[in-house]
PDB file of C-alpha atoms in Angstrom:
ATOM      1  CA  UNK A   1     -11.024  25.721   3.509  1.00 95.00           C
ATOM      2  CA  UNK A   2      -9.066  23.825   5.840  1.00 97.00           C
ATOM      3  CA  UNK A   3     -11.048  19.845   6.111  1.00 97.00           C
ATOM      4  CA  UNK A   4     -10.305  21.110   1.494  1.00 98.00           C
ATOM      5  CA  UNK A   5      -6.609  20.616   2.182  1.00 98.00           C
ATOM      6  CA  UNK A   6      -6.436  18.305   4.674  1.00 98.00           C
ATOM      7  CA  UNK A   7      -7.934  15.846   1.896  1.00 98.00           C
ATOM      8  CA  UNK A   8      -5.968  17.032  -0.691  1.00 98.00           C
ATOM      9  CA  UNK A   9      -2.712  15.329   1.055  1.00 98.00           C
ATOM     10  CA  UNK A  10      -5.148  12.431   2.619  1.00 98.00           C
ATOM     11  CA  UNK A  11      -5.495  11.758  -2.115  1.00 98.00           C
ATOM     12  CA  UNK A  12      -1.809  12.846  -1.919  1.00 98.00           C
ATOM     13  CA  UNK A  13      -0.293  10.258   0.546  1.00 98.00           C
ATOM     14  CA  UNK A  14      -2.906   7.401  -0.614  1.00 98.00           C
ATOM     15  CA  UNK A  15      -1.518   7.778  -4.423  1.00 98.00           C
ATOM     16  CA  UNK A  16       1.901   7.632  -2.631  1.00 98.00           C
ATOM     17  CA  UNK A  17       1.419   5.097  -0.431  1.00 98.00           C
ATOM     18  CA  UNK A  18      -0.540   3.531  -3.489  1.00 98.00           C
ATOM     19  CA  UNK A  19       3.096   3.372  -6.033  1.00 98.00           C
ATOM     20  CA  UNK A  20       5.055   2.083  -3.727  1.00 98.00           C
ATOM     21  CA  UNK A  21       1.754  -1.309  -2.602  1.00 98.00           C
ATOM     22  CA  UNK A  22       2.526  -1.565  -6.144  1.00 98.00           C
ATOM     23  CA  UNK A  23       6.083  -1.203  -7.136  1.00 98.00           C
ATOM     24  CA  UNK A  24       6.984  -2.757  -4.039  1.00 98.00           C
ATOM     25  CA  UNK A  25       5.755  -6.570  -5.474  1.00 98.00           C
ATOM     26  CA  UNK A  26       7.100  -5.765  -8.524  1.00 97.00           C
ATOM     27  CA  UNK A  27      10.974  -6.095  -6.803  1.00 98.00           C
ATOM     28  CA  UNK A  28       9.006  -8.570  -5.422  1.00 98.00           C
ATOM     29  CA  UNK A  29       8.820 -10.647  -9.168  1.00 97.00           C
ATOM     30  CA  UNK A  30      12.306  -9.685  -9.820  1.00 97.00           C
ATOM     31  CA  UNK A  31      13.854 -10.421  -6.640  1.00 97.00           C
ATOM     32  CA  UNK A  32      12.809 -13.969  -6.436  1.00 97.00           C
ATOM     33  CA  UNK A  33      13.619 -14.713 -11.102  1.00 96.00           C
ATOM     34  CA  UNK A  34      17.410 -13.901 -10.643  1.00 96.00           C
ATOM     35  CA  UNK A  35      20.315 -15.840  -9.879  1.00 93.00           C
ATOM     36  CA  UNK A  36      23.417 -13.819  -8.792  1.00 95.00           C
ATOM     37  CA  UNK A  37      24.177 -12.952  -5.419  1.00 95.00           C
ATOM     38  CA  UNK A  38      24.957  -9.461  -7.270  1.00 97.00           C
ATOM     39  CA  UNK A  39      20.976  -8.726  -7.708  1.00 96.00           C
ATOM     40  CA  UNK A  40      20.086 -10.350  -4.894  1.00 96.00           C
ATOM     41  CA  UNK A  41      21.865  -8.288  -2.948  1.00 97.00           C
ATOM     42  CA  UNK A  42      21.037  -4.676  -5.087  1.00 98.00           C
ATOM     43  CA  UNK A  43      16.969  -6.058  -5.635  1.00 98.00           C
ATOM     44  CA  UNK A  44      17.195  -5.461  -1.262  1.00 98.00           C
ATOM     45  CA  UNK A  45      18.970  -2.735  -0.610  1.00 98.00           C
ATOM     46  CA  UNK A  46      15.898  -1.081  -3.091  1.00 98.00           C
ATOM     47  CA  UNK A  47      12.976  -3.835  -1.060  1.00 98.00           C
ATOM     48  CA  UNK A  48      14.396  -1.654   1.994  1.00 98.00           C
ATOM     49  CA  UNK A  49      14.322   2.104   0.774  1.00 98.00           C
ATOM     50  CA  UNK A  50      11.229   1.907  -0.547  1.00 98.00           C
ATOM     51  CA  UNK A  51       9.638   0.625   2.452  1.00 98.00           C
ATOM     52  CA  UNK A  52      11.111   2.429   4.986  1.00 98.00           C
ATOM     53  CA  UNK A  53      11.679   5.680   3.324  1.00 98.00           C
ATOM     54  CA  UNK A  54       8.999   5.990   0.963  1.00 98.00           C
ATOM     55  CA  UNK A  55       6.079   2.944   1.666  1.00 98.00           C
ATOM     56  CA  UNK A  56       5.854   3.976   5.334  1.00 98.00           C
ATOM     57  CA  UNK A  57       5.948   7.628   5.216  1.00 98.00           C
ATOM     58  CA  UNK A  58       3.074   6.854   3.317  1.00 98.00           C
ATOM     59  CA  UNK A  59       0.994   4.829   5.341  1.00 98.00           C
ATOM     60  CA  UNK A  60       1.715   6.848   8.383  1.00 98.00           C
ATOM     61  CA  UNK A  61       0.536  10.602   6.363  1.00 98.00           C
ATOM     62  CA  UNK A  62      -2.201   8.855   4.324  1.00 98.00           C
ATOM     63  CA  UNK A  63      -3.809   7.415   8.243  1.00 98.00           C
ATOM     64  CA  UNK A  64      -3.180  10.560  10.259  1.00 98.00           C
ATOM     65  CA  UNK A  65      -4.840  12.814   7.392  1.00 98.00           C
ATOM     66  CA  UNK A  66      -7.643  10.088   6.754  1.00 98.00           C
ATOM     67  CA  UNK A  67      -7.853  10.130  10.633  1.00 98.00           C
ATOM     68  CA  UNK A  68      -8.013  13.764  10.671  1.00 98.00           C
ATOM     69  CA  UNK A  69     -10.526  15.085   7.340  1.00 98.00           C
ATOM     70  CA  UNK A  70     -12.811  11.905  10.489  1.00 97.00           C
ATOM     71  CA  UNK A  71     -12.060  14.166  12.508  1.00 97.00           C
ATOM     72  CA  UNK A  72     -14.048  17.207  10.433  1.00 97.00           C
ATOM     73  CA  UNK A  73     -16.893  15.809   9.853  1.00 96.00           C
ATOM     74  CA  UNK A  74     -17.948  13.154  11.812  1.00 95.00           C
ATOM     75  CA  UNK A  75     -21.136  12.989  10.076  1.00 94.00           C
ATOM     76  CA  UNK A  76     -19.542  10.549   7.576  1.00 94.00           C
ATOM     77  CA  UNK A  77     -19.147   8.075  10.073  1.00 94.00           C
ATOM     78  CA  UNK A  78     -23.194   7.438   9.834  1.00 96.00           C
ATOM     79  CA  UNK A  79     -22.702   6.591   6.343  1.00 96.00           C
ATOM     80  CA  UNK A  80     -22.316   3.007   4.764  1.00 96.00           C
ATOM     81  CA  UNK A  81     -19.467   3.410   2.671  1.00 97.00           C
ATOM     82  CA  UNK A  82     -17.427   4.389   4.637  1.00 97.00           C
ATOM     83  CA  UNK A  83     -16.983   1.683   6.672  1.00 97.00           C
ATOM     84  CA  UNK A  84     -16.731  -0.313   3.235  1.00 98.00           C
ATOM     85  CA  UNK A  85     -14.033   1.631   2.930  1.00 98.00           C
ATOM     86  CA  UNK A  86     -12.458   1.749   6.315  1.00 98.00           C
ATOM     87  CA  UNK A  87     -12.455  -2.215   6.330  1.00 98.00           C
ATOM     88  CA  UNK A  88     -11.208  -2.004   3.108  1.00 98.00           C
ATOM     89  CA  UNK A  89      -8.341   0.347   4.321  1.00 98.00           C
ATOM     90  CA  UNK A  90      -7.589  -2.557   7.465  1.00 98.00           C
ATOM     91  CA  UNK A  91      -6.782  -4.796   4.966  1.00 98.00           C
ATOM     92  CA  UNK A  92      -4.613  -3.010   3.110  1.00 98.00           C
ATOM     93  CA  UNK A  93      -2.845  -2.090   5.644  1.00 98.00           C
ATOM     94  CA  UNK A  94      -1.772  -5.431   7.040  1.00 98.00           C
ATOM     95  CA  UNK A  95      -0.775  -6.352   2.935  1.00 98.00           C
ATOM     96  CA  UNK A  96       1.374  -3.836   3.447  1.00 98.00           C
ATOM     97  CA  UNK A  97       2.664  -6.078   6.353  1.00 98.00           C
ATOM     98  CA  UNK A  98       2.442  -8.859   4.747  1.00 98.00           C
ATOM     99  CA  UNK A  99       5.265  -6.685   1.796  1.00 98.00           C
ATOM    100  CA  UNK A 100       7.097  -5.329   4.912  1.00 98.00           C
ATOM    101  CA  UNK A 101       7.688  -9.098   6.899  1.00 98.00           C
ATOM    102  CA  UNK A 102       8.304 -10.477   2.780  1.00 98.00           C
ATOM    103  CA  UNK A 103      11.449  -7.481   2.463  1.00 98.00           C
ATOM    104  CA  UNK A 104      13.071  -8.768   5.752  1.00 98.00           C
ATOM    105  CA  UNK A 105      12.826 -12.678   4.214  1.00 98.00           C
ATOM    106  CA  UNK A 106      14.925 -10.933   1.434  1.00 97.00           C
ATOM    107  CA  UNK A 107      17.578  -9.551   3.662  1.00 97.00           C
ATOM    108  CA  UNK A 108      17.904 -12.675   5.902  1.00 97.00           C
ATOM    109  CA  UNK A 109      18.683 -14.309   2.658  1.00 95.00           C
ATOM    110  CA  UNK A 110      15.179 -16.739   2.395  1.00 93.00           C
ATOM    111  CA  UNK A 111      13.680 -17.711  -0.162  1.00 84.00           C
ATOM    112  CA  UNK A 112      10.746 -16.388  -0.994  1.00 85.00           C
ATOM    113  CA  UNK A 113       8.319 -17.225  -3.407  1.00 96.00           C
ATOM    114  CA  UNK A 114       8.046 -17.825  -7.378  1.00 96.00           C
ATOM    115  CA  UNK A 115       7.559 -14.691  -9.525  1.00 97.00           C
ATOM    116  CA  UNK A 116       4.446 -16.079 -10.263  1.00 97.00           C
ATOM    117  CA  UNK A 117       2.626 -15.245  -6.836  1.00 98.00           C
ATOM    118  CA  UNK A 118       4.856 -11.976  -6.770  1.00 98.00           C
ATOM    119  CA  UNK A 119       2.875 -11.480  -9.656  1.00 97.00           C
ATOM    120  CA  UNK A 120      -0.224 -11.929  -8.893  1.00 98.00           C
ATOM    121  CA  UNK A 121       0.047 -10.889  -5.107  1.00 98.00           C
ATOM    122  CA  UNK A 122       1.060  -7.362  -7.138  1.00 97.00           C
ATOM    123  CA  UNK A 123      -2.665  -7.425  -8.282  1.00 97.00           C
ATOM    124  CA  UNK A 124      -4.968  -7.734  -4.693  1.00 97.00           C
ATOM    125  CA  UNK A 125      -3.804  -3.015  -4.219  1.00 98.00           C
ATOM    126  CA  UNK A 126      -5.231  -3.012  -7.359  1.00 97.00           C
ATOM    127  CA  UNK A 127      -8.366  -3.915  -6.753  1.00 98.00           C
ATOM    128  CA  UNK A 128      -8.713  -2.443  -3.131  1.00 98.00           C
ATOM    129  CA  UNK A 129      -8.349   0.610  -5.144  1.00 98.00           C
ATOM    130  CA  UNK A 130     -10.402  -0.229  -7.333  1.00 98.00           C
ATOM    131  CA  UNK A 131     -12.964  -0.939  -4.391  1.00 98.00           C
ATOM    132  CA  UNK A 132     -11.457   2.064  -1.782  1.00 98.00           C
ATOM    133  CA  UNK A 133     -12.681   4.730  -5.632  1.00 97.00           C
ATOM    134  CA  UNK A 134     -16.222   3.592  -6.137  1.00 98.00           C
ATOM    135  CA  UNK A 135     -17.532   4.246  -2.510  1.00 97.00           C
ATOM    136  CA  UNK A 136     -15.954   7.453  -2.374  1.00 96.00           C
ATOM    137  CA  UNK A 137     -16.935   8.952  -5.512  1.00 97.00           C
ATOM    138  CA  UNK A 138     -20.292   6.845  -5.616  1.00 98.00           C
ATOM    139  CA  UNK A 139     -21.446   6.376  -1.886  1.00 96.00           C
ATOM    140  CA  UNK A 140     -23.949   2.880  -2.580  1.00 95.00           C
ATOM    141  CA  UNK A 141     -24.682   2.799   0.519  1.00 93.00           C
TER     142      UNK A 141
END
C-alpha cells in the first residue's frame, strides 16, 4: 500500500513540475516580445516566482518520490525501460536548470533570444513527457 501512495505522490509532483516546465518557457516567449520596462519587470517577477515557488519544489518532490519508489521496488532497476526513463529525467533536470539560468539572465536585464526560439524551446518537455509516459506504460524493453 505504501508503494501506491508514493507512486501517486510521484505522479502529482511530476504533473506540477511539467505544468511549470510548460508555462515558464511560454512566459519567456511573452517576455521576449515585451517592449516596455513595466512588462519586462512583471515577467521577471512571474518567472522568478514560478521557478522558485513551484518548479523547483515540484522537481525536488518528483525526484524524492521517484527515488523512494526505486528503493521500495529495486527490481525495476533490472529493466531497460527504467534506464531509458532515468536518462530522460537527467535531460529534463538539465532543461530545468537551463530555464533557471534564463530566468536569471532576464532578471539581470540581459537580452534573451527571440520569441520564436522560446516557442521551439517550449516543445522540449513535451517530447520528453511523451517518451516517459510511453516508457512507463508500455515498457517496451
